[in-house]
Short mmCIF file of C-alpha atoms and ligand atoms in Angstrom, two decimals:
data_model
loop_
_atom_site.label_atom_id
_atom_site.label_comp_id
_atom_site.label_asym_id
_atom_site.label_seq_id
_atom_site.Cartn_x
_atom_site.Cartn_y
_atom_site.Cartn_z
CA UNK R 1472 201.44 219.39 -33.38
CA UNK R 1473 203.00 216.72 -35.59
CA UNK R 1474 203.71 213.17 -34.41
CA UNK R 1475 207.17 212.99 -32.85
CA UNK R 1476 209.56 211.11 -35.17
CA UNK R 1477 212.22 208.84 -33.69
CA UNK R 1478 214.82 209.57 -36.36
CA UNK R 1479 215.73 212.45 -38.68
CA UNK R 1480 218.85 213.89 -40.25
CA UNK R 1481 218.95 217.18 -38.33
CA UNK R 1482 217.32 218.03 -35.01
CA UNK R 1483 216.88 221.77 -34.62
CA UNK R 1484 216.50 223.09 -31.06
CA UNK R 1485 214.39 226.28 -31.11
CA UNK R 1486 211.71 227.34 -33.59
CA UNK R 1487 212.43 231.09 -33.80
CA UNK R 1488 213.52 232.71 -37.08
CA UNK R 1489 216.88 230.88 -37.17
CA UNK R 1490 215.39 227.43 -36.47
CA UNK R 1491 212.41 227.72 -38.79
CA UNK R 1492 214.41 229.21 -41.69
CA UNK R 1493 217.01 226.47 -41.26
CA UNK R 1494 214.32 223.76 -41.44
CA UNK R 1495 212.87 225.32 -44.59
CA UNK R 1496 216.20 225.76 -46.39
CA UNK R 1497 217.18 222.18 -45.50
CA UNK R 1498 213.85 220.97 -46.90
CA UNK R 1499 214.56 222.87 -50.15
CA UNK R 1500 217.89 220.95 -50.35
CA UNK R 1501 216.11 217.62 -49.72
CA UNK R 1502 217.32 217.25 -46.10
CA UNK R 1503 214.74 216.33 -43.46
CA UNK R 1504 214.72 217.85 -39.99
CA UNK R 1505 212.64 218.14 -36.83
CA UNK R 1506 212.24 221.29 -34.74
CA UNK R 1507 211.85 221.02 -30.97
CA UNK R 1508 210.54 224.29 -29.48
CA UNK R 1509 210.09 225.04 -25.77
CA UNK R 1510 207.13 227.42 -26.12
CA UNK R 1511 203.71 227.08 -27.70
CA UNK R 1512 203.31 228.03 -31.35
CA UNK R 1513 201.13 231.02 -30.38
CA UNK R 1514 203.73 232.31 -27.94
CA UNK R 1515 206.44 232.27 -30.63
CA UNK R 1516 204.10 233.94 -33.13
CA UNK R 1517 203.21 236.76 -30.77
CA UNK R 1518 206.74 237.94 -29.88
CA UNK R 1519 207.35 241.49 -31.15
CA UNK R 1520 211.00 242.16 -32.02
CA UNK R 1521 213.07 243.04 -35.05
CA UNK R 1522 211.94 245.01 -38.05
CA UNK R 1523 214.89 245.86 -40.30
CA UNK R 1524 215.82 243.28 -42.93
CA UNK R 1525 219.11 243.76 -44.79
CA UNK R 1526 219.20 243.84 -48.60
CA UNK R 1527 220.74 240.38 -48.95
CA UNK R 1528 218.63 238.82 -46.15
CA UNK R 1529 215.53 239.91 -48.10
CA UNK R 1530 216.96 238.31 -51.26
CA UNK R 1531 217.59 235.05 -49.40
CA UNK R 1532 214.00 235.01 -48.11
CA UNK R 1533 212.63 235.86 -51.55
CA UNK R 1534 214.77 233.24 -53.35
CA UNK R 1535 213.62 230.53 -50.94
CA UNK R 1536 209.94 231.37 -51.45
CA UNK R 1537 209.33 233.15 -48.12
CA UNK R 1538 209.32 236.71 -49.48
CA UNK R 1539 205.84 237.13 -50.99
CA UNK R 1540 204.17 238.93 -48.10
CA UNK R 1541 207.38 240.79 -47.21
CA UNK R 1542 207.47 242.19 -50.76
CA UNK R 1543 203.76 243.04 -50.72
CA UNK R 1544 203.49 244.49 -47.21
CA UNK R 1545 207.05 245.45 -46.22
CA UNK R 1546 208.51 248.91 -46.83
CA UNK R 1547 211.64 249.51 -48.83
CA UNK R 1548 213.80 252.12 -47.09
CA UNK R 1549 216.51 253.69 -49.17
CA UNK R 1550 218.01 255.62 -46.26
CA UNK R 1551 217.90 256.50 -42.55
CA UNK R 1552 218.12 259.84 -40.75
CA UNK R 1553 220.44 260.87 -37.95
CA UNK R 1554 219.68 263.81 -35.65
CA UNK R 1555 222.48 265.48 -33.70
CA UNK R 1556 223.08 269.00 -32.37
CA UNK R 1557 219.93 270.39 -34.00
CA UNK R 1558 220.85 269.03 -37.44
CA UNK R 1559 219.40 266.17 -39.47
CA UNK R 1560 221.45 264.05 -41.84
CA UNK R 1561 220.02 261.53 -44.26
CA UNK R 1562 222.26 258.53 -44.99
CA UNK R 1563 221.35 257.72 -48.57
CA UNK R 1564 221.76 253.93 -48.79
CA UNK R 1565 220.64 253.69 -52.38
CA UNK R 1566 222.88 256.51 -53.59
CA UNK R 1567 225.91 255.37 -51.56
CA UNK R 1568 225.68 251.59 -51.99
CA UNK R 1569 222.96 250.84 -54.56
CA UNK R 1570 221.14 248.82 -51.86
CA UNK R 1571 218.28 249.29 -49.41
CA UNK R 1572 216.70 247.64 -46.35
CA UNK R 1573 213.14 246.35 -45.91
CA UNK R 1574 211.00 247.17 -42.89
CA UNK R 1575 208.99 244.06 -42.10
CA UNK R 1576 208.16 242.94 -38.56
CA UNK R 1577 209.81 239.79 -37.23
CA UNK R 1578 206.35 238.72 -36.03
CA UNK R 1579 205.14 238.71 -39.65
CA UNK R 1580 208.26 236.92 -40.86
CA UNK R 1581 207.78 234.27 -38.18
CA UNK R 1582 204.22 233.69 -39.44
CA UNK R 1583 205.52 233.30 -43.00
CA UNK R 1584 208.19 230.85 -41.83
CA UNK R 1585 205.72 228.72 -39.86
CA UNK R 1586 203.38 228.66 -42.89
CA UNK R 1587 206.19 227.50 -45.16
CA UNK R 1588 207.50 224.77 -42.82
CA UNK R 1589 203.92 223.53 -42.34
CA UNK R 1590 203.62 223.32 -46.13
CA UNK R 1591 207.03 221.56 -46.27
CA UNK R 1592 205.78 219.03 -43.72
CA UNK R 1593 208.57 219.74 -41.21
CA UNK R 1594 207.55 218.42 -37.77
CA UNK R 1595 207.47 221.33 -35.29
CA UNK R 1596 207.29 219.86 -31.80
CA UNK R 1597 206.22 222.69 -29.51
CA UNK R 1598 206.09 222.61 -25.68
CA UNK R 1599 209.23 220.44 -25.79
CA UNK R 1600 210.76 220.69 -22.32
CA UNK R 1601 214.02 219.55 -20.73
CA UNK R 1602 215.91 219.18 -23.99
CA UNK R 1603 218.98 216.90 -23.69
CA UNK R 1604 221.70 216.30 -26.24
CA UNK R 1605 223.98 213.24 -26.29
CA UNK R 1606 226.47 211.57 -28.61
CA UNK R 1607 227.76 214.73 -30.30
CA UNK R 1608 231.36 213.50 -30.06
CA UNK R 1609 230.46 210.41 -32.10
CA UNK R 1610 228.50 209.79 -35.32
CA UNK R 1611 225.01 209.24 -33.88
CA UNK R 1612 223.73 212.08 -31.72
CA UNK R 1613 220.45 211.78 -29.84
CA UNK R 1614 218.12 214.54 -28.64
CA UNK R 1615 215.74 213.85 -25.76
CA UNK R 1616 212.71 215.94 -24.78
CA UNK R 1617 209.80 215.75 -22.36
CA UNK R 1618 206.37 216.64 -23.68
CA UNK R 1619 203.28 216.64 -21.51
CA UNK R 1620 204.96 214.26 -19.07
CA UNK R 1621 206.22 211.80 -21.72
CA UNK R 1622 209.84 211.26 -22.69
CA UNK R 1623 210.83 211.16 -26.37
CA UNK R 1624 214.18 210.52 -28.07
CA UNK R 1625 215.10 211.50 -31.62
CA UNK R 1626 218.17 209.96 -33.27
CA UNK R 1627 219.90 212.15 -35.88
CA UNK R 1628 223.10 212.91 -37.78
CA UNK R 1629 223.48 216.51 -36.56
CA UNK R 1630 222.02 218.78 -33.89
CA UNK R 1631 221.68 222.55 -34.39
CA UNK R 1632 221.08 224.86 -31.43
CA UNK R 1633 218.87 227.77 -32.57
CA UNK R 1634 217.42 228.37 -29.11
CA UNK R 1635 218.34 232.01 -28.66
CA UNK R 1636 220.22 233.83 -25.93
CA UNK R 1637 218.42 232.02 -23.10
CA UNK R 1638 218.71 228.58 -24.68
CA UNK R 1639 220.57 225.56 -23.40
CA UNK R 1640 222.27 224.13 -26.52
CA UNK R 1641 225.61 225.80 -26.00
CA UNK R 1642 225.78 224.27 -22.51
CA UNK R 1643 226.31 220.88 -24.17
CA UNK R 1644 229.70 222.15 -25.37
CA UNK R 1645 232.23 221.42 -22.60
CA UNK R 1646 233.19 224.69 -20.82
CA UNK R 1647 236.86 224.31 -21.77
CA UNK R 1648 235.92 224.08 -25.46
CA UNK R 1649 234.13 227.43 -25.76
CA UNK R 1650 234.88 231.03 -24.95
CA UNK R 1651 232.49 233.93 -24.28
CA UNK R 1652 233.05 237.65 -24.85
CA UNK R 1653 230.71 240.20 -23.33
CA UNK R 1654 230.12 243.95 -23.09
CA UNK R 1655 227.19 245.17 -20.95
CA UNK R 1656 226.00 248.70 -21.72
CA UNK R 1657 225.01 250.88 -18.72
CA UNK R 1658 221.50 251.63 -20.08
CA UNK R 1659 218.51 249.91 -21.66
CA UNK R 1660 215.84 250.69 -24.27
CA UNK R 1661 212.25 251.43 -23.40
CA UNK R 1662 210.11 250.65 -26.46
CA UNK R 1663 206.52 251.54 -27.28
CA UNK R 1664 204.34 250.21 -30.09
CA UNK R 1665 201.39 252.48 -30.87
CA UNK R 1666 198.53 252.58 -33.34
CA UNK R 1667 199.68 255.95 -34.74
CA UNK R 1668 201.13 256.92 -38.13
CA UNK R 1669 204.96 256.99 -38.15
CA UNK R 1670 206.49 260.44 -37.64
CA UNK R 1671 208.58 260.01 -40.80
CA UNK R 1672 208.77 257.79 -43.88
CA UNK R 1673 212.20 256.57 -42.74
CA UNK R 1674 213.85 255.71 -39.41
CA UNK R 1675 215.26 258.54 -37.30
CA UNK R 1676 218.15 257.86 -34.89
CA UNK R 1677 218.60 260.79 -32.46
CA UNK R 1678 221.62 261.52 -30.27
CA UNK R 1679 220.59 264.02 -27.59
CA UNK R 1680 221.94 265.38 -24.29
CA UNK R 1681 219.01 263.62 -22.54
CA UNK R 1682 219.85 260.30 -24.24
CA UNK R 1683 219.25 258.31 -27.41
CA UNK R 1684 215.90 257.99 -29.22
CA UNK R 1685 214.78 255.98 -32.25
CA UNK R 1686 211.67 256.50 -34.37
CA UNK R 1687 210.78 253.33 -36.26
CA UNK R 1688 207.61 251.82 -37.68
CA UNK R 1689 205.76 248.62 -38.56
CA UNK R 1690 203.37 250.04 -41.21
CA UNK R 1691 201.52 253.27 -42.18
CA UNK R 1692 199.33 253.04 -39.07
CA UNK R 1693 201.67 251.48 -36.53
CA UNK R 1694 204.79 253.08 -35.05
CA UNK R 1695 207.63 251.76 -32.94
CA UNK R 1696 209.56 254.22 -30.76
CA UNK R 1697 212.49 253.61 -28.41
CA UNK R 1698 214.26 255.79 -25.89
CA UNK R 1699 217.36 255.11 -23.83
CA UNK R 1700 216.53 254.57 -20.13
CA UNK R 1701 218.56 253.79 -17.00
CA UNK R 1702 219.89 250.22 -16.78
CA UNK R 1703 217.69 249.41 -13.77
CA UNK R 1704 214.46 250.95 -15.09
CA UNK R 1705 211.17 249.01 -15.08
CA UNK R 1706 207.97 249.30 -17.14
CA UNK R 1707 206.23 250.94 -14.16
CA UNK R 1708 208.63 253.88 -14.49
CA UNK R 1709 207.25 254.64 -17.97
CA UNK R 1710 203.55 255.50 -18.08
CA UNK R 1711 202.66 256.56 -21.64
CA UNK R 1712 202.68 260.31 -20.85
CA UNK R 1713 206.20 260.19 -19.49
CA UNK R 1714 207.43 258.13 -22.44
CA UNK R 1715 205.96 260.53 -25.04
CA UNK R 1716 207.22 263.67 -23.33
CA UNK R 1717 210.75 262.21 -23.01
CA UNK R 1718 210.73 261.10 -26.66
CA UNK R 1719 209.49 264.53 -27.79
CA UNK R 1720 212.27 266.28 -25.82
CA UNK R 1721 214.95 264.22 -27.59
CA UNK R 1722 213.77 264.83 -31.16
CA UNK R 1723 214.55 267.86 -33.34
CA UNK R 1724 211.72 270.42 -33.11
CA UNK R 1725 210.62 269.91 -36.72
CA UNK R 1726 210.15 266.18 -36.02
CA UNK R 1727 208.64 266.58 -32.53
CA UNK R 1728 206.03 269.01 -33.94
CA UNK R 1729 204.57 266.36 -36.22
CA UNK R 1730 204.78 263.42 -33.78
CA UNK R 1731 201.36 261.82 -33.21
CA UNK R 1732 201.08 260.12 -29.84
CA UNK R 1733 198.51 257.59 -28.62
CA UNK R 1734 198.01 254.74 -26.15
CA UNK R 1735 200.78 252.15 -26.22
CA UNK R 1736 199.63 248.74 -27.43
CA UNK R 1737 202.87 247.11 -26.31
CA UNK R 1738 205.70 248.35 -24.10
CA UNK R 1739 209.06 246.70 -23.42
CA UNK R 1740 212.25 247.30 -21.52
CA UNK R 1741 215.24 245.65 -23.15
CA UNK R 1742 218.81 245.61 -21.81
CA UNK R 1743 221.64 246.23 -24.25
CA UNK R 1744 224.64 243.95 -24.52
CA UNK R 1745 227.14 242.53 -26.96
CA UNK R 1746 227.87 238.86 -26.34
CA UNK R 1747 229.57 236.19 -28.40
CA UNK R 1748 230.18 232.50 -27.67
CA UNK R 1749 232.80 230.78 -29.85
CA UNK R 1750 233.14 228.39 -31.62
CA UNK R 1751 229.83 227.61 -33.33
CA UNK R 1752 230.57 223.89 -33.45
CA UNK R 1753 231.48 221.05 -31.15
CA UNK R 1754 231.51 217.61 -32.80
CA UNK R 1755 228.06 217.16 -34.35
CA UNK R 1756 226.47 220.09 -32.49
CA UNK R 1757 226.27 223.45 -34.29
CA UNK R 1758 224.98 226.81 -33.05
CA UNK R 1759 223.24 229.53 -35.10
CA UNK R 1760 221.66 232.92 -34.37
CA UNK R 1761 221.14 234.38 -30.90
CA UNK R 1762 222.12 231.03 -29.33
CA UNK R 1763 225.73 232.08 -30.01
CA UNK R 1764 225.72 235.87 -30.31
CA UNK R 1765 223.65 238.86 -29.23
CA UNK R 1766 224.17 242.43 -30.41
CA UNK R 1767 222.51 245.62 -29.16
CA UNK R 1768 219.53 246.39 -31.44
CA UNK R 1769 220.96 249.79 -32.49
CA UNK R 1770 222.53 248.34 -35.65
CA UNK R 1771 219.49 246.13 -36.46
CA UNK R 1772 221.72 243.11 -37.00
CA UNK R 1773 220.49 240.23 -34.76
CA UNK R 1774 217.89 238.72 -37.07
CA UNK R 1775 220.11 239.30 -40.08
CA UNK R 1776 223.00 237.45 -38.43
CA UNK R 1777 220.65 234.56 -37.64
CA UNK R 1778 219.75 234.43 -41.35
CA UNK R 1779 223.38 234.53 -42.52
CA UNK R 1780 224.52 231.80 -40.04
CA UNK R 1781 221.72 229.59 -41.31
CA UNK R 1782 222.65 230.11 -44.96
CA UNK R 1783 226.31 229.17 -44.31
CA UNK R 1784 225.21 226.12 -42.31
CA UNK R 1785 222.74 224.87 -44.91
CA UNK R 1786 225.48 224.96 -47.58
CA UNK R 1787 227.81 223.06 -45.25
CA UNK R 1788 225.19 220.41 -44.35
CA UNK R 1789 224.17 220.02 -48.00
CA UNK R 1790 227.87 219.55 -48.90
CA UNK R 1791 227.99 216.72 -46.39
CA UNK R 1792 224.74 215.00 -47.35
CA UNK R 1793 225.23 215.43 -51.11
CA UNK R 1794 228.96 214.68 -51.42
CA UNK R 1795 230.06 213.24 -48.08
CA UNK R 1796 232.28 216.28 -47.53
CA UNK R 1797 233.06 217.59 -44.04
CA UNK R 1798 234.96 220.65 -45.35
CA UNK R 1799 232.03 223.09 -45.15
CA UNK R 1800 231.11 221.85 -41.68
CA UNK R 1801 234.74 222.20 -40.53
CA UNK R 1802 234.85 225.76 -41.89
CA UNK R 1803 231.36 226.86 -40.76
CA UNK R 1804 232.34 228.43 -37.45
CA UNK R 1805 235.24 230.46 -38.85
CA UNK R 1806 233.28 231.70 -41.88
CA UNK R 1807 230.15 232.64 -39.92
CA UNK R 1808 232.11 234.26 -37.07
CA UNK R 1809 233.94 236.61 -39.44
CA UNK R 1810 230.57 238.10 -40.38
CA UNK R 1811 229.36 238.03 -36.78
CA UNK R 1812 232.34 240.05 -35.50
CA UNK R 1813 231.80 242.67 -38.23
CA UNK R 1814 228.22 243.08 -37.02
CA UNK R 1815 229.35 243.13 -33.36
CA UNK R 1816 231.75 245.95 -34.24
CA UNK R 1817 229.12 247.93 -36.18
CA UNK R 1818 226.42 247.54 -33.50
CA UNK R 1819 228.92 248.58 -30.79
CA UNK R 1820 229.97 251.60 -32.88
CA UNK R 1821 226.37 252.77 -33.45
CA UNK R 1822 225.54 252.25 -29.76
CA UNK R 1823 228.66 254.04 -28.50
CA UNK R 1824 228.25 256.96 -30.88
CA UNK R 1825 224.54 257.62 -30.20
CA UNK R 1826 223.91 256.97 -26.47
CA UNK R 1827 224.71 259.01 -23.37
CA UNK R 1828 226.99 257.01 -21.08
CA UNK R 1829 226.08 257.74 -17.44
CA UNK R 1830 228.86 258.15 -14.90
CA UNK R 1831 231.50 259.61 -17.23
CA UNK R 1832 232.99 262.29 -15.01
CA UNK R 1833 235.10 264.30 -17.43
CA UNK R 1834 233.60 265.11 -20.77
CA UNK R 1835 236.48 263.74 -22.88
CA UNK R 1836 234.38 260.81 -24.16
CA UNK R 1837 231.44 263.09 -24.83
CA UNK R 1838 233.67 265.29 -27.00
CA UNK R 1839 234.88 262.19 -28.86
CA UNK R 1840 231.25 261.20 -29.48
CA UNK R 1841 230.53 264.64 -30.90
CA UNK R 1842 233.67 264.51 -33.06
CA UNK R 1843 232.55 261.11 -34.40
CA UNK R 1844 229.10 262.47 -35.28
CA UNK R 1845 230.55 265.68 -36.77
CA UNK R 1846 232.86 263.56 -38.94
CA UNK R 1847 229.94 261.40 -40.09
CA UNK R 1848 227.82 264.48 -40.85
CA UNK R 1849 230.66 266.05 -42.87
CA UNK R 1850 232.18 263.11 -44.74
CA UNK R 1851 230.58 261.20 -47.59
CA UNK R 1852 233.16 258.44 -47.12
CA UNK R 1853 232.10 258.00 -43.48
CA UNK R 1854 228.46 257.95 -44.59
CA UNK R 1855 229.24 255.29 -47.20
CA UNK R 1856 230.93 253.11 -44.55
CA UNK R 1857 227.87 253.41 -42.33
CA UNK R 1858 225.49 252.72 -45.23
CA UNK R 1859 227.38 249.63 -46.41
CA UNK R 1860 227.33 248.14 -42.91
CA UNK R 1861 223.67 249.02 -42.29
CA UNK R 1862 222.36 247.47 -45.52
CA UNK R 1863 224.62 244.47 -44.83
CA UNK R 1864 228.11 243.59 -45.99
CA UNK R 1865 228.19 241.13 -48.91
CA UNK R 1866 228.40 237.48 -47.87
C1 LIG H 3017 213.88 245.35 -29.16
C2 LIG H 3017 214.60 244.52 -30.20
C3 LIG H 3017 214.71 245.02 -31.50
C4 LIG H 3017 215.39 244.27 -32.45
N1 LIG H 3017 215.51 244.80 -33.71
C5 LIG H 3017 216.17 244.08 -34.66
C6 LIG H 3017 216.24 244.56 -36.03
O1 LIG H 3017 215.67 245.59 -36.40
N2 LIG H 3017 216.91 243.80 -36.95
C7 LIG H 3017 217.51 242.62 -36.58
O2 LIG H 3017 218.17 241.99 -37.44
N3 LIG H 3017 217.44 242.12 -35.30
C8 LIG H 3017 216.78 242.81 -34.33
N4 LIG H 3017 216.64 242.27 -33.07
C9 LIG H 3017 217.23 240.96 -32.76
C10 LIG H 3017 216.37 239.76 -33.24
O3 LIG H 3017 215.06 239.85 -32.73
C11 LIG H 3017 217.03 238.43 -32.82
O4 LIG H 3017 218.39 238.46 -33.17
C12 LIG H 3017 216.36 237.21 -33.46
O5 LIG H 3017 215.12 236.93 -32.85
C13 LIG H 3017 217.25 235.96 -33.34
O6 LIG H 3017 216.56 234.82 -33.82
P1 LIG H 3017 216.90 233.37 -33.24
O7 LIG H 3017 215.98 232.44 -33.95
O8 LIG H 3017 218.36 233.15 -33.29
O9 LIG H 3017 216.52 233.45 -31.69
P2 LIG H 3017 215.10 233.66 -31.00
O10 LIG H 3017 214.25 234.56 -31.80
O11 LIG H 3017 215.39 234.03 -29.58
O12 LIG H 3017 214.44 232.21 -31.05
C14 LIG H 3017 214.89 231.16 -30.20
C15 LIG H 3017 213.79 230.14 -30.05
O13 LIG H 3017 214.26 229.05 -29.25
C16 LIG H 3017 213.28 228.73 -28.26
N5 LIG H 3017 213.95 228.13 -27.09
C17 LIG H 3017 214.61 228.76 -26.08
N6 LIG H 3017 215.08 227.86 -25.21
C18 LIG H 3017 214.74 226.64 -25.67
C19 LIG H 3017 214.94 225.31 -25.19
N7 LIG H 3017 215.59 225.08 -24.04
N8 LIG H 3017 214.44 224.27 -25.90
C20 LIG H 3017 213.77 224.49 -27.08
N9 LIG H 3017 213.54 225.73 -27.58
C21 LIG H 3017 214.02 226.80 -26.88
C22 LIG H 3017 212.61 230.06 -27.96
O14 LIG H 3017 211.31 229.89 -27.38
C23 LIG H 3017 212.57 230.71 -29.33
O15 LIG H 3017 211.40 230.39 -30.04
C24 LIG H 3017 215.96 242.99 -32.09
C25 LIG H 3017 215.81 242.48 -30.80
C26 LIG H 3017 215.13 243.24 -29.86
C27 LIG H 3017 214.99 242.67 -28.46
#
């Protein structure tokens, strides 16, 4: 742990992907920052989460010098597969958009980001508890933290909340000055990581009468599988045998026949929701990433949105520090939110189209779901729209 400075230009609350990328990109632009992170470094580095990196997100990482291992160890995917009513459809990203996505675990990316901010010399203050933010309505904000029983204060020009969905930064915006939008989905995902070869070279999204399933991967030896479960399910409900047999039942026979199962090395239950808190700025406090918006993982957008918020914000902060301009900072929330709402819409669309919604008494909505999938399976234009959203709309 670095010594705790008493002054910096930008204090970043939260050292996840958004916070650590922000610190690095600011360093590249000659702007110093300090990260205050609630958890230990090891805890942050061990969290298993996202895996799909959009075309442009990968370029941003590469251009800023964080892409070496991603390029060497990640997997370029030029398409994904959809399974529905016994048929398989490949959405050909490369053919339809000229772009692709990269499969590279968030855990690995987090390691790369911590390595680069260590090399940059950015102070990462872990185990920083009780974070407090003051002075954001004036010109000299102050961030206070407690660490191992000692109180510390850091003076700064700007504060950025990158502390994820359970963070506290947004609470420093007065309730009357922000608005939240939320959609809870009546199911969750049960996810298993296993030391088995992936069932396919590309991701498979399956819509089935028994519920949704997703076959994903981390590398040639490590697979990630998800199935839709009831909203109130717990890990105890899903011993490995039950998980594998439910997954197998939801996949097309040709896929299920080649599925290799094995002991789970990690298992999670994750609720699905869409949630947005607007605006992304109050005075000298800014929000980025999951601190301001969460999308269901179906569209693989959360990490990518964190990256795009950060890129917009770095340009805006550099505009201020280099030229004294507040224009970029004034426009940040509007510009970033336009992209966020596109991703909210896409993630909602994927989720609604592919999951079974419990408690729907007549089957009107089910027929609409089938019509949506039939249209997608039959129309190249619909496939192009899906592909362009999945690989990431241009910034
Ligand atoms: C199962 C699953 C699959 C996913 N798949 C994908 C995918 O394929 N592609 C994709 O783009 N996204 C995906 N996501 C979403 C992605 O993981 C998140 O959007 C991403 O982690 C957001 O990064 P962040 O830095 O904004 O927030 P976080 O990763 O949540 O980081 C926030 C950090 O702030 C810290 N913190 C919290 N509170 C405080 C506090 N009070 N003080 C100081 N620090 C604090 C936390 O410890 C954490 O380190 C997935 C998510 C899940 C759950």
